[in-house]
Amino acid sequence: LTHAPHAMSFTARFANLVSPVARCATGMPTRARHAVVARIHRAMFASGGDGNNITEDLMNSMRGKISDGLEADSVVVRDESGNGRHVSIKVVSKMFEGKSSVNRQRMVYKTIWMELEQGPVHAVNEMVTMTPDEAAK
């Protein structure tokens, strides 16, 4: 079964790229093979450009949306992958008072839904949500 290049899923395109490398690296220890695959993945999604402005602007945009949407006292959005695909988020907001951790995370996700659904962000690796009282401890 063959697919037009534009119709191939990301997984198929990634597998087509990685498979020859993985086959060449058969004699390598598992960790080394995984490192090669990780390097290819990072290279595929590197934003490049002048001083990585793409991810800097993205992080600032997300920070602003979370801050405005949750009236946050503090928001930290960190690019974990170097290309904006994986982020970690820490938010302190009074709006979290009385909410479960799941509902707190839902509130944060709601503010950045466009970046997750249609934008460059693939995953939130870590999310910490606290009330001001919890952050003070």
mmCIF file of N, CA and C in Angstrom:
data_model
loop_
_atom_site.group_PDB
_atom_site.id
_atom_site.type_symbol
_atom_site.label_atom_id
_atom_site.label_comp_id
_atom_site.label_asym_id
_atom_site.label_seq_id
_atom_site.Cartn_x
_atom_site.Cartn_y
_atom_site.Cartn_z
ATOM 1 N N LEU A 1 0.859 -1.181 0.000
ATOM 2 C CA LEU A 1 0.000 0.000 0.000
ATOM 3 C C LEU A 1 0.897 1.233 0.000
ATOM 4 N N THR A 2 0.730 2.086 -0.978
ATOM 5 C CA THR A 2 1.537 3.303 -1.048
ATOM 6 C C THR A 2 0.637 4.508 -0.850
ATOM 7 N N HIS A 3 1.208 5.528 -0.282
ATOM 8 C CA HIS A 3 0.476 6.757 -0.006
ATOM 9 C C HIS A 3 1.184 7.918 -0.676
ATOM 10 N N ALA A 4 0.430 8.918 -1.040
ATOM 11 C CA ALA A 4 1.043 10.160 -1.501
ATOM 12 C C ALA A 4 1.771 10.762 -0.319
ATOM 13 N N PRO A 5 2.925 11.398 -0.511
ATOM 14 C CA PRO A 5 3.696 11.941 0.605
ATOM 15 C C PRO A 5 2.881 12.860 1.508
ATOM 16 N N HIS A 6 2.012 13.675 0.930
ATOM 17 C CA HIS A 6 1.239 14.606 1.751
ATOM 18 C C HIS A 6 0.158 13.894 2.544
ATOM 19 N N ALA A 7 -0.237 12.689 2.128
ATOM 20 C CA ALA A 7 -1.303 11.967 2.813
ATOM 21 C C ALA A 7 -0.767 11.055 3.904
ATOM 22 N N MET A 8 0.545 10.907 3.983
ATOM 23 C CA MET A 8 1.120 10.014 4.989
ATOM 24 C C MET A 8 1.020 10.641 6.368
ATOM 25 N N SER A 9 0.759 9.813 7.337
ATOM 26 C CA SER A 9 0.712 10.304 8.703
ATOM 27 C C SER A 9 2.122 10.649 9.160
ATOM 28 N N PHE A 10 2.190 11.416 10.240
ATOM 29 C CA PHE A 10 3.507 11.754 10.790
ATOM 30 C C PHE A 10 4.258 10.489 11.144
ATOM 31 N N THR A 11 3.566 9.528 11.758
ATOM 32 C CA THR A 11 4.214 8.289 12.196
ATOM 33 C C THR A 11 4.829 7.568 11.005
ATOM 34 N N ALA A 12 4.097 7.517 9.900
ATOM 35 C CA ALA A 12 4.621 6.845 8.711
ATOM 36 C C ALA A 12 5.840 7.581 8.165
ATOM 37 N N ARG A 13 5.761 8.915 8.090
ATOM 38 C CA ARG A 13 6.907 9.687 7.588
ATOM 39 C C ARG A 13 8.114 9.514 8.497
ATOM 40 N N PHE A 14 7.881 9.537 9.806
ATOM 41 C CA PHE A 14 8.968 9.388 10.774
ATOM 42 C C PHE A 14 9.573 7.989 10.663
ATOM 43 N N ALA A 15 8.724 6.975 10.530
ATOM 44 C CA ALA A 15 9.209 5.599 10.413
ATOM 45 C C ALA A 15 10.040 5.434 9.150
ATOM 46 N N ASN A 16 9.598 6.050 8.042
ATOM 47 C CA ASN A 16 10.362 5.963 6.797
ATOM 48 C C ASN A 16 11.737 6.576 6.949
ATOM 49 N N LEU A 17 11.841 7.640 7.721
ATOM 50 C CA LEU A 17 13.126 8.294 7.926
ATOM 51 C C LEU A 17 13.988 7.514 8.908
ATOM 52 N N VAL A 18 13.390 7.040 9.981
ATOM 53 C CA VAL A 18 14.150 6.415 11.061
ATOM 54 C C VAL A 18 14.549 4.986 10.729
ATOM 55 N N SER A 19 13.699 4.249 10.025
ATOM 56 C CA SER A 19 13.969 2.834 9.768
ATOM 57 C C SER A 19 15.344 2.565 9.164
ATOM 58 N N PRO A 20 15.760 3.288 8.102
ATOM 59 C CA PRO A 20 17.089 3.019 7.561
ATOM 60 C C PRO A 20 18.195 3.297 8.579
ATOM 61 N N VAL A 21 18.022 4.334 9.364
ATOM 62 C CA VAL A 21 19.022 4.650 10.387
ATOM 63 C C VAL A 21 19.050 3.549 11.435
ATOM 64 N N ALA A 22 17.861 3.114 11.863
ATOM 65 C CA ALA A 22 17.790 2.063 12.869
ATOM 66 C C ALA A 22 18.418 0.770 12.343
ATOM 67 N N ARG A 23 18.174 0.455 11.055
ATOM 68 C CA ARG A 23 18.764 -0.754 10.479
ATOM 69 C C ARG A 23 20.286 -0.637 10.443
ATOM 70 N N CYS A 24 20.797 0.546 10.109
ATOM 71 C CA CYS A 24 22.247 0.749 10.066
ATOM 72 C C CYS A 24 22.858 0.647 11.457
ATOM 73 N N ALA A 25 22.050 0.955 12.442
ATOM 74 C CA ALA A 25 22.561 0.983 13.815
ATOM 75 C C ALA A 25 22.264 -0.311 14.562
ATOM 76 N N THR A 26 22.014 -1.403 13.829
ATOM 77 C CA THR A 26 21.617 -2.650 14.486
ATOM 78 C C THR A 26 22.646 -3.143 15.483
ATOM 79 N N GLY A 27 23.905 -2.960 15.207
ATOM 80 C CA GLY A 27 24.923 -3.441 16.129
ATOM 81 C C GLY A 27 25.116 -2.550 17.346
ATOM 82 N N MET A 28 24.458 -1.403 17.339
ATOM 83 C CA MET A 28 24.624 -0.462 18.445
ATOM 84 C C MET A 28 23.811 -0.902 19.655
ATOM 85 N N PRO A 29 24.285 -0.553 20.850
ATOM 86 C CA PRO A 29 23.482 -0.820 22.046
ATOM 87 C C PRO A 29 22.165 -0.038 21.969
ATOM 88 N N THR A 30 21.158 -0.534 22.650
ATOM 89 C CA THR A 30 19.826 0.061 22.605
ATOM 90 C C THR A 30 19.861 1.553 22.919
ATOM 91 N N ARG A 31 20.573 1.946 23.953
ATOM 92 C CA ARG A 31 20.628 3.368 24.332
ATOM 93 C C ARG A 31 21.178 4.224 23.203
ATOM 94 N N ALA A 32 22.207 3.741 22.547
ATOM 95 C CA ALA A 32 22.811 4.503 21.444
ATOM 96 C C ALA A 32 21.825 4.632 20.292
ATOM 97 N N ARG A 33 21.096 3.543 19.985
ATOM 98 C CA ARG A 33 20.080 3.596 18.925
ATOM 99 C C ARG A 33 19.013 4.616 19.271
ATOM 100 N N HIS A 34 18.564 4.601 20.523
ATOM 101 C CA HIS A 34 17.534 5.550 20.959
ATOM 102 C C HIS A 34 18.045 6.979 20.856
ATOM 103 N N ALA A 35 19.317 7.184 21.169
ATOM 104 C CA ALA A 35 19.900 8.521 21.073
ATOM 105 C C ALA A 35 19.911 8.995 19.618
ATOM 106 N N VAL A 36 20.217 8.100 18.691
ATOM 107 C CA VAL A 36 20.223 8.457 17.264
ATOM 108 C C VAL A 36 18.820 8.850 16.829
ATOM 109 N N VAL A 37 17.827 8.061 17.206
ATOM 110 C CA VAL A 37 16.437 8.356 16.842
ATOM 111 C C VAL A 37 16.006 9.686 17.455
ATOM 112 N N ALA A 38 16.383 9.938 18.701
ATOM 113 C CA ALA A 38 16.028 11.205 19.357
ATOM 114 C C ALA A 38 16.654 12.389 18.628
ATOM 115 N N ARG A 39 17.909 12.245 18.190
ATOM 116 C CA ARG A 39 18.557 13.324 17.445
ATOM 117 C C ARG A 39 17.836 13.606 16.132
ATOM 118 N N ILE A 40 17.401 12.562 15.459
ATOM 119 C CA ILE A 40 16.668 12.748 14.203
ATOM 120 C C ILE A 40 15.361 13.482 14.491
ATOM 121 N N HIS A 41 14.658 13.069 15.534
ATOM 122 C CA HIS A 41 13.381 13.693 15.893
ATOM 123 C C HIS A 41 13.580 15.176 16.183
ATOM 124 N N ARG A 42 14.602 15.516 16.971
ATOM 125 C CA ARG A 42 14.867 16.924 17.269
ATOM 126 C C ARG A 42 15.189 17.695 16.004
ATOM 127 N N ALA A 43 15.960 17.096 15.112
ATOM 128 C CA ALA A 43 16.323 17.775 13.872
ATOM 129 C C ALA A 43 15.105 18.012 12.989
ATOM 130 N N MET A 44 14.174 17.069 12.994
ATOM 131 C CA MET A 44 12.980 17.221 12.164
ATOM 132 C C MET A 44 12.129 18.394 12.614
ATOM 133 N N PHE A 45 12.135 18.676 13.921
ATOM 134 C CA PHE A 45 11.260 19.706 14.441
ATOM 135 C C PHE A 45 11.993 20.959 14.896
ATOM 136 N N ALA A 46 13.274 21.054 14.591
ATOM 137 C CA ALA A 46 14.024 22.247 14.993
ATOM 138 C C ALA A 46 13.432 23.467 14.315
ATOM 139 N N SER A 47 13.230 24.502 15.102
ATOM 140 C CA SER A 47 12.628 25.710 14.539
ATOM 141 C C SER A 47 13.663 26.595 13.876
ATOM 142 N N GLY A 48 14.895 26.519 14.337
ATOM 143 C CA GLY A 48 15.947 27.334 13.745
ATOM 144 C C GLY A 48 15.621 28.800 13.816
ATOM 145 N N GLY A 49 16.113 29.563 12.871
ATOM 146 C CA GLY A 49 15.789 30.973 12.812
ATOM 147 C C GLY A 49 16.694 31.804 13.680
ATOM 148 N N ASP A 50 16.325 33.051 13.809
ATOM 149 C CA ASP A 50 17.137 34.005 14.547
ATOM 150 C C ASP A 50 16.886 33.908 16.035
ATOM 151 N N GLY A 51 17.787 33.270 16.754
ATOM 152 C CA GLY A 51 17.694 33.206 18.204
ATOM 153 C C GLY A 51 16.474 32.443 18.697
ATOM 154 N N ASN A 52 15.961 31.534 17.887
ATOM 155 C CA ASN A 52 14.821 30.715 18.287
ATOM 156 C C ASN A 52 13.608 31.564 18.646
ATOM 157 N N ASN A 53 13.345 32.633 17.893
ATOM 158 C CA ASN A 53 12.233 33.537 18.169
ATOM 159 C C ASN A 53 10.880 32.854 18.102
ATOM 160 N N ILE A 54 10.758 31.804 17.297
ATOM 161 C CA ILE A 54 9.479 31.107 17.171
ATOM 162 C C ILE A 54 9.047 30.587 18.536
ATOM 163 N N THR A 55 9.922 29.871 19.216
ATOM 164 C CA THR A 55 9.535 29.302 20.506
ATOM 165 C C THR A 55 9.437 30.384 21.578
ATOM 166 N N GLU A 56 10.276 31.399 21.497
ATOM 167 C CA GLU A 56 10.216 32.490 22.464
ATOM 168 C C GLU A 56 8.865 33.206 22.380
ATOM 169 N N ASP A 57 8.438 33.502 21.160
ATOM 170 C CA ASP A 57 7.136 34.144 20.957
ATOM 171 C C ASP A 57 5.996 33.236 21.397
ATOM 172 N N LEU A 58 6.114 31.951 21.102
ATOM 173 C CA LEU A 58 5.089 30.982 21.494
ATOM 174 C C LEU A 58 4.974 30.906 23.012
ATOM 175 N N MET A 59 6.106 30.815 23.702
ATOM 176 C CA MET A 59 6.087 30.726 25.170
ATOM 177 C C MET A 59 5.472 31.996 25.767
ATOM 178 N N ASN A 60 5.831 33.164 25.210
ATOM 179 C CA ASN A 60 5.268 34.430 25.696
ATOM 180 C C ASN A 60 3.765 34.497 25.455
ATOM 181 N N SER A 61 3.322 34.017 24.297
ATOM 182 C CA SER A 61 1.897 34.001 23.978
ATOM 183 C C SER A 61 1.129 33.100 24.951
ATOM 184 N N MET A 62 1.653 31.916 25.186
ATOM 185 C CA MET A 62 0.998 30.983 26.108
ATOM 186 C C MET A 62 0.968 31.561 27.519
ATOM 187 N N ARG A 63 2.085 32.139 27.930
ATOM 188 C CA ARG A 63 2.173 32.752 29.257
ATOM 189 C C ARG A 63 1.100 33.832 29.414
ATOM 190 N N GLY A 64 0.945 34.670 28.393
ATOM 191 C CA GLY A 64 -0.048 35.736 28.435
ATOM 192 C C GLY A 64 -1.473 35.207 28.487
ATOM 193 N N LYS A 65 -1.764 34.199 27.671
ATOM 194 C CA LYS A 65 -3.114 33.626 27.651
ATOM 195 C C LYS A 65 -3.474 32.981 28.986
ATOM 196 N N ILE A 66 -2.524 32.262 29.573
ATOM 197 C CA ILE A 66 -2.775 31.630 30.878
ATOM 198 C C ILE A 66 -2.955 32.696 31.941
ATOM 199 N N SER A 67 -2.080 33.691 31.941
ATOM 200 C CA SER A 67 -2.140 34.766 32.928
ATOM 201 C C SER A 67 -3.465 35.515 32.855
ATOM 202 N N ASP A 68 -3.879 35.884 31.651
ATOM 203 C CA ASP A 68 -5.137 36.613 31.472
ATOM 204 C C ASP A 68 -6.347 35.741 31.789
ATOM 205 N N GLY A 69 -6.350 34.518 31.284
ATOM 206 C CA GLY A 69 -7.497 33.632 31.444
ATOM 207 C C GLY A 69 -7.740 33.174 32.869
ATOM 208 N N LEU A 70 -6.663 33.086 33.663
ATOM 209 C CA LEU A 70 -6.789 32.568 35.034
ATOM 210 C C LEU A 70 -6.455 33.619 36.088
ATOM 211 N N GLU A 71 -6.293 34.871 35.654
ATOM 212 C CA GLU A 71 -5.921 35.941 36.582
ATOM 213 C C GLU A 71 -4.791 35.461 37.505
ATOM 214 N N ALA A 72 -3.767 34.919 36.882
ATOM 215 C CA ALA A 72 -2.692 34.262 37.614
ATOM 216 C C ALA A 72 -1.740 35.245 38.287
ATOM 217 N N ASP A 73 -1.291 34.856 39.466
ATOM 218 C CA ASP A 73 -0.260 35.623 40.170
ATOM 219 C C ASP A 73 1.107 35.350 39.553
ATOM 220 N N SER A 74 1.281 34.118 39.063
ATOM 221 C CA SER A 74 2.568 33.720 38.497
ATOM 222 C C SER A 74 2.340 32.656 37.431
ATOM 223 N N VAL A 75 3.042 32.787 36.306
ATOM 224 C CA VAL A 75 2.976 31.789 35.231
ATOM 225 C C VAL A 75 4.385 31.568 34.698
ATOM 226 N N VAL A 76 4.790 30.302 34.653
ATOM 227 C CA VAL A 76 6.065 29.942 34.047
ATOM 228 C C VAL A 76 5.758 28.910 32.965
ATOM 229 N N VAL A 77 6.147 29.214 31.732
ATOM 230 C CA VAL A 77 6.012 28.273 30.618
ATOM 231 C C VAL A 77 7.415 28.052 30.083
ATOM 232 N N ARG A 78 7.861 26.814 30.145
ATOM 233 C CA ARG A 78 9.235 26.500 29.734
ATOM 234 C C ARG A 78 9.213 25.525 28.555
ATOM 235 N N ASP A 79 10.004 25.833 27.548
ATOM 236 C CA ASP A 79 10.152 24.975 26.378
ATOM 237 C C ASP A 79 11.104 23.838 26.741
ATOM 238 N N GLU A 80 10.596 22.623 26.812
ATOM 239 C CA GLU A 80 11.404 21.469 27.222
ATOM 240 C C GLU A 80 12.169 20.837 26.063
ATOM 241 N N SER A 81 11.712 21.074 24.841
ATOM 242 C CA SER A 81 12.293 20.376 23.691
ATOM 243 C C SER A 81 13.219 21.256 22.848
ATOM 244 N N GLY A 82 13.175 22.556 23.074
ATOM 245 C CA GLY A 82 14.001 23.456 22.267
ATOM 246 C C GLY A 82 13.335 23.891 20.977
ATOM 247 N N ASN A 83 12.124 23.368 20.719
ATOM 248 C CA ASN A 83 11.431 23.725 19.485
ATOM 249 C C ASN A 83 9.947 24.000 19.718
ATOM 250 N N GLY A 84 9.537 24.107 20.968
ATOM 251 C CA GLY A 84 8.157 24.438 21.285
ATOM 252 C C GLY A 84 7.196 23.272 21.244
ATOM 253 N N ARG A 85 7.663 22.086 20.933
ATOM 254 C CA ARG A 85 6.776 20.922 20.835
ATOM 255 C C ARG A 85 6.380 20.377 22.215
ATOM 256 N N HIS A 86 7.277 20.455 23.185
ATOM 257 C CA HIS A 86 7.012 19.961 24.543
ATOM 258 C C HIS A 86 7.279 21.091 25.532
ATOM 259 N N VAL A 87 6.310 21.336 26.398
ATOM 260 C CA VAL A 87 6.447 22.430 27.363
ATOM 261 C C VAL A 87 6.135 21.943 28.769
ATOM 262 N N SER A 88 6.615 22.693 29.742
ATOM 263 C CA SER A 88 6.191 22.491 31.129
ATOM 264 C C SER A 88 5.587 23.813 31.596
ATOM 265 N N ILE A 89 4.587 23.704 32.453
ATOM 266 C CA ILE A 89 3.828 24.883 32.872
ATOM 267 C C ILE A 89 3.668 24.870 34.388
ATOM 268 N N LYS A 90 3.871 26.043 34.995
ATOM 269 C CA LYS A 90 3.634 26.216 36.430
ATOM 270 C C LYS A 90 2.783 27.474 36.595
ATOM 271 N N VAL A 91 1.637 27.330 37.277
ATOM 272 C CA VAL A 91 0.700 28.443 37.422
ATOM 273 C C VAL A 91 0.279 28.582 38.882
ATOM 274 N N VAL A 92 0.266 29.820 39.366
ATOM 275 C CA VAL A 92 -0.274 30.140 40.694
ATOM 276 C C VAL A 92 -1.445 31.090 40.469
ATOM 277 N N SER A 93 -2.644 30.652 40.919
ATOM 278 C CA SER A 93 -3.839 31.460 40.717
ATOM 279 C C SER A 93 -4.851 31.240 41.838
ATOM 280 N N LYS A 94 -5.527 32.328 42.219
ATOM 281 C CA LYS A 94 -6.596 32.234 43.212
ATOM 282 C C LYS A 94 -7.777 31.433 42.677
ATOM 283 N N MET A 95 -7.922 31.399 41.353
ATOM 284 C CA MET A 95 -9.036 30.685 40.734
ATOM 285 C C MET A 95 -8.967 29.171 40.964
ATOM 286 N N PHE A 96 -7.819 28.664 41.415
ATOM 287 C CA PHE A 96 -7.673 27.230 41.672
ATOM 288 C C PHE A 96 -8.240 26.812 43.032
ATOM 289 N N GLU A 97 -8.550 27.793 43.884
ATOM 290 C CA GLU A 97 -9.038 27.470 45.229
ATOM 291 C C GLU A 97 -10.300 26.623 45.148
ATOM 292 N N GLY A 98 -10.299 25.505 45.899
ATOM 293 C CA GLY A 98 -11.448 24.608 45.948
ATOM 294 C C GLY A 98 -11.575 23.673 44.755
ATOM 295 N N LYS A 99 -10.623 23.716 43.824
ATOM 296 C CA LYS A 99 -10.683 22.874 42.629
ATOM 297 C C LYS A 99 -9.744 21.671 42.777
ATOM 298 N N SER A 100 -10.151 20.542 42.199
ATOM 299 C CA SER A 100 -9.282 19.361 42.196
ATOM 300 C C SER A 100 -8.126 19.605 41.226
ATOM 301 N N SER A 101 -7.081 18.796 41.330
ATOM 302 C CA SER A 101 -5.931 18.976 40.433
ATOM 303 C C SER A 101 -6.331 18.748 38.971
ATOM 304 N N VAL A 102 -7.242 17.811 38.731
ATOM 305 C CA VAL A 102 -7.700 17.564 37.363
ATOM 306 C C VAL A 102 -8.429 18.786 36.813
ATOM 307 N N ASN A 103 -9.310 19.379 37.615
ATOM 308 C CA ASN A 103 -10.041 20.566 37.158
ATOM 309 C C ASN A 103 -9.116 21.762 36.978
ATOM 310 N N ARG A 104 -8.101 21.880 37.808
ATOM 311 C CA ARG A 104 -7.108 22.950 37.638
ATOM 312 C C ARG A 104 -6.401 22.806 36.287
ATOM 313 N N GLN A 105 -5.994 21.583 35.972
ATOM 314 C CA GLN A 105 -5.317 21.353 34.695
ATOM 315 C C GLN A 105 -6.246 21.638 33.525
ATOM 316 N N ARG A 106 -7.504 21.254 33.651
ATOM 317 C CA ARG A 106 -8.480 21.543 32.590
ATOM 318 C C ARG A 106 -8.596 23.045 32.362
ATOM 319 N N MET A 107 -8.565 23.810 33.450
ATOM 320 C CA MET A 107 -8.653 25.266 33.330
ATOM 321 C C MET A 107 -7.466 25.817 32.535
ATOM 322 N N VAL A 108 -6.280 25.293 32.817
ATOM 323 C CA VAL A 108 -5.078 25.746 32.104
ATOM 324 C C VAL A 108 -5.165 25.335 30.631
ATOM 325 N N TYR A 109 -5.501 24.068 30.385
ATOM 326 C CA TYR A 109 -5.613 23.592 29.002
ATOM 327 C C TYR A 109 -6.609 24.422 28.199
ATOM 328 N N LYS A 110 -7.702 24.822 28.831
ATOM 329 C CA LYS A 110 -8.720 25.609 28.125
ATOM 330 C C LYS A 110 -8.142 26.931 27.615
ATOM 331 N N THR A 111 -7.236 27.541 28.367
ATOM 332 C CA THR A 111 -6.664 28.832 27.963
ATOM 333 C C THR A 111 -5.697 28.708 26.792
ATOM 334 N N ILE A 112 -5.080 27.547 26.634
ATOM 335 C CA ILE A 112 -4.077 27.373 25.561
ATOM 336 C C ILE A 112 -4.511 26.314 24.546
ATOM 337 N N TRP A 113 -5.807 26.085 24.452
ATOM 338 C CA TRP A 113 -6.319 25.025 23.591
ATOM 339 C C TRP A 113 -5.872 25.172 22.133
ATOM 340 N N MET A 114 -5.865 26.381 21.604
ATOM 341 C CA MET A 114 -5.484 26.582 20.199
ATOM 342 C C MET A 114 -4.039 26.141 19.946
ATOM 343 N N GLU A 115 -3.137 26.433 20.864
ATOM 344 C CA GLU A 115 -1.737 26.039 20.698
ATOM 345 C C GLU A 115 -1.595 24.520 20.713
ATOM 346 N N LEU A 116 -2.445 23.862 21.504
ATOM 347 C CA LEU A 116 -2.375 22.408 21.592
ATOM 348 C C LEU A 116 -3.084 21.732 20.419
ATOM 349 N N GLU A 117 -4.212 22.279 20.022
ATOM 350 C CA GLU A 117 -5.030 21.658 18.981
ATOM 351 C C GLU A 117 -4.495 21.926 17.580
ATOM 352 N N GLN A 118 -4.127 23.179 17.299
ATOM 353 C CA GLN A 118 -3.742 23.541 15.940
ATOM 354 C C GLN A 118 -2.322 24.075 15.827
ATOM 355 N N GLY A 119 -1.700 24.306 16.938
ATOM 356 C CA GLY A 119 -0.386 24.942 16.910
ATOM 357 C C GLY A 119 0.756 23.963 17.022
ATOM 358 N N PRO A 120 1.907 24.499 17.316
ATOM 359 C CA PRO A 120 3.126 23.692 17.344
ATOM 360 C C PRO A 120 3.289 22.831 18.591
ATOM 361 N N VAL A 121 2.537 23.117 19.654
ATOM 362 C CA VAL A 121 2.734 22.375 20.905
ATOM 363 C C VAL A 121 2.137 20.981 20.769
ATOM 364 N N HIS A 122 2.957 19.987 21.009
ATOM 365 C CA HIS A 122 2.534 18.592 20.915
ATOM 366 C C HIS A 122 2.114 18.050 22.272
ATOM 367 N N ALA A 123 2.825 18.436 23.336
ATOM 368 C CA ALA A 123 2.530 17.872 24.650
ATOM 369 C C ALA A 123 2.971 18.805 25.772
ATOM 370 N N VAL A 124 2.240 18.720 26.869
ATOM 371 C CA VAL A 124 2.644 19.374 28.107
ATOM 372 C C VAL A 124 3.276 18.267 28.954
ATOM 373 N N ASN A 125 4.587 18.344 29.131
ATOM 374 C CA ASN A 125 5.298 17.301 29.868
ATOM 375 C C ASN A 125 5.015 17.349 31.360
ATOM 376 N N GLU A 126 4.860 18.556 31.888
ATOM 377 C CA GLU A 126 4.635 18.715 33.329
ATOM 378 C C GLU A 126 3.771 19.943 33.537
ATOM 379 N N MET A 127 2.813 19.820 34.477
ATOM 380 C CA MET A 127 2.000 20.974 34.831
ATOM 381 C C MET A 127 1.840 21.010 36.345
ATOM 382 N N VAL A 128 2.198 22.146 36.912
ATOM 383 C CA VAL A 128 2.041 22.368 38.349
ATOM 384 C C VAL A 128 1.060 23.515 38.510
ATOM 385 N N THR A 129 -0.011 23.266 39.269
ATOM 386 C CA THR A 129 -1.020 24.296 39.509
ATOM 387 C C THR A 129 -1.178 24.461 41.014
ATOM 388 N N MET A 130 -1.089 25.708 41.484
ATOM 389 C CA MET A 130 -1.165 25.981 42.921
ATOM 390 C C MET A 130 -1.976 27.239 43.194
ATOM 391 N N THR A 131 -2.562 27.273 44.381
ATOM 392 C CA THR A 131 -3.172 28.501 44.865
ATOM 393 C C THR A 131 -2.065 29.335 45.483
ATOM 394 N N PRO A 132 -2.291 30.620 45.720
ATOM 395 C CA PRO A 132 -1.257 31.432 46.377
ATOM 396 C C PRO A 132 -0.848 30.876 47.748
ATOM 397 N N ASP A 133 -1.816 30.345 48.501
ATOM 398 C CA ASP A 133 -1.501 29.762 49.814
ATOM 399 C C ASP A 133 -0.581 28.543 49.671
ATOM 400 N N GLU A 134 -0.863 27.701 48.689
ATOM 401 C CA GLU A 134 -0.025 26.508 48.455
ATOM 402 C C GLU A 134 1.373 26.909 48.012
ATOM 403 N N ALA A 135 1.473 27.950 47.213
ATOM 404 C CA ALA A 135 2.781 28.399 46.722
ATOM 405 C C ALA A 135 3.613 29.016 47.837
ATOM 406 N N ALA A 136 2.956 29.576 48.841
ATOM 407 C CA ALA A 136 3.654 30.229 49.941
ATOM 408 C C ALA A 136 4.280 29.221 50.915
ATOM 409 N N LYS A 137 3.813 27.991 50.882
ATOM 410 C CA LYS A 137 4.317 26.975 51.826
ATOM 411 C C LYS A 137 5.686 26.498 51.452
#
